[in-house]
Amino acid sequence: MITLAQFLKSSGMTQKAFADAVSVSQPTVNRWLSGAKPSWEKAAEIERVTGGKVPVTSWAEQSSSAA
């Protein structure tokens, strides 16, 4: 599993190209890269477009109290 930022860097894909692939604006992708979370529907689309490299679960909050 990698982050969206890591995927974009490794694939060479621009924010604009990725935005077009998931049917959002480039500023939306920029917000995701800055920490905002996509809707579950868009998270599923991100997983599809990245071939599973950025799965839906990568957007779930990490619990700091998990044992």
Short mmCIF file of C-alpha atoms in Angstrom, two decimals:
data_model
loop_
_atom_site.label_atom_id
_atom_site.label_comp_id
_atom_site.label_asym_id
_atom_site.label_seq_id
_atom_site.Cartn_x
_atom_site.Cartn_y
_atom_site.Cartn_z
CA MET A 1 0.00 0.00 0.00
CA ILE A 2 1.27 3.46 -0.91
CA THR A 3 -0.09 6.96 -0.50
CA LEU A 4 -1.64 8.95 -3.29
CA ALA A 5 1.39 11.27 -3.30
CA GLN A 6 3.71 8.27 -3.65
CA PHE A 7 1.59 6.88 -6.47
CA LEU A 8 1.61 10.15 -8.39
CA LYS A 9 5.38 10.50 -7.98
CA SER A 10 6.19 6.92 -8.97
CA SER A 11 3.79 6.88 -11.91
CA GLY A 12 4.73 10.33 -13.18
CA MET A 13 1.04 11.18 -13.35
CA THR A 14 0.14 14.84 -12.83
CA GLN A 15 -2.52 15.99 -10.40
CA LYS A 16 -4.56 17.18 -13.41
CA ALA A 17 -4.32 13.84 -15.21
CA PHE A 18 -5.26 11.98 -12.02
CA ALA A 19 -8.14 14.38 -11.39
CA ASP A 20 -9.46 13.69 -14.89
CA ALA A 21 -9.15 9.93 -14.32
CA VAL A 22 -11.29 10.05 -11.16
CA SER A 23 -13.66 12.79 -12.43
CA VAL A 24 -12.75 15.55 -9.97
CA SER A 25 -10.97 18.89 -10.27
CA GLN A 26 -7.22 19.30 -9.81
CA PRO A 27 -7.77 21.41 -6.66
CA THR A 28 -9.67 18.45 -5.17
CA VAL A 29 -6.67 16.18 -5.74
CA ASN A 30 -4.47 18.85 -4.17
CA ARG A 31 -6.73 18.88 -1.08
CA TRP A 32 -6.44 15.09 -0.82
CA LEU A 33 -2.66 15.39 -1.00
CA SER A 34 -2.82 17.99 1.78
CA GLY A 35 -4.73 15.66 4.11
CA ALA A 36 -8.40 15.92 3.17
CA LYS A 37 -10.15 12.61 2.69
CA PRO A 38 -12.20 11.68 -0.36
CA SER A 39 -15.71 10.30 -0.11
CA TRP A 40 -15.85 6.52 0.10
CA GLU A 41 -17.11 6.50 -3.49
CA LYS A 42 -14.10 8.49 -4.68
CA ALA A 43 -11.75 6.41 -2.51
CA ALA A 44 -13.04 3.33 -4.35
CA GLU A 45 -12.44 5.09 -7.67
CA ILE A 46 -8.90 6.00 -6.55
CA GLU A 47 -8.29 2.33 -5.72
CA ARG A 48 -9.54 1.33 -9.19
CA VAL A 49 -7.51 3.95 -11.06
CA THR A 50 -4.32 3.10 -9.14
CA GLY A 51 -4.73 -0.62 -9.73
CA GLY A 52 -5.17 -1.21 -6.01
CA LYS A 53 -1.94 0.54 -5.03
CA VAL A 54 -3.89 3.20 -3.06
CA PRO A 55 -6.69 1.14 -1.49
CA VAL A 56 -9.83 2.50 0.14
CA THR A 57 -8.39 1.48 3.52
CA SER A 58 -5.49 3.90 3.08
CA TRP A 59 -7.94 6.73 3.79
CA ALA A 60 -9.23 5.24 7.06
CA GLU A 61 -8.11 7.03 10.19
CA GLN A 62 -5.35 5.30 12.09
CA SER A 63 -6.25 4.78 15.72
CA SER A 64 -3.43 5.82 18.03
CA SER A 65 -4.88 3.67 20.81
CA ALA A 66 -4.89 0.45 18.81
CA ALA A 67 -3.08 -2.33 20.64
#
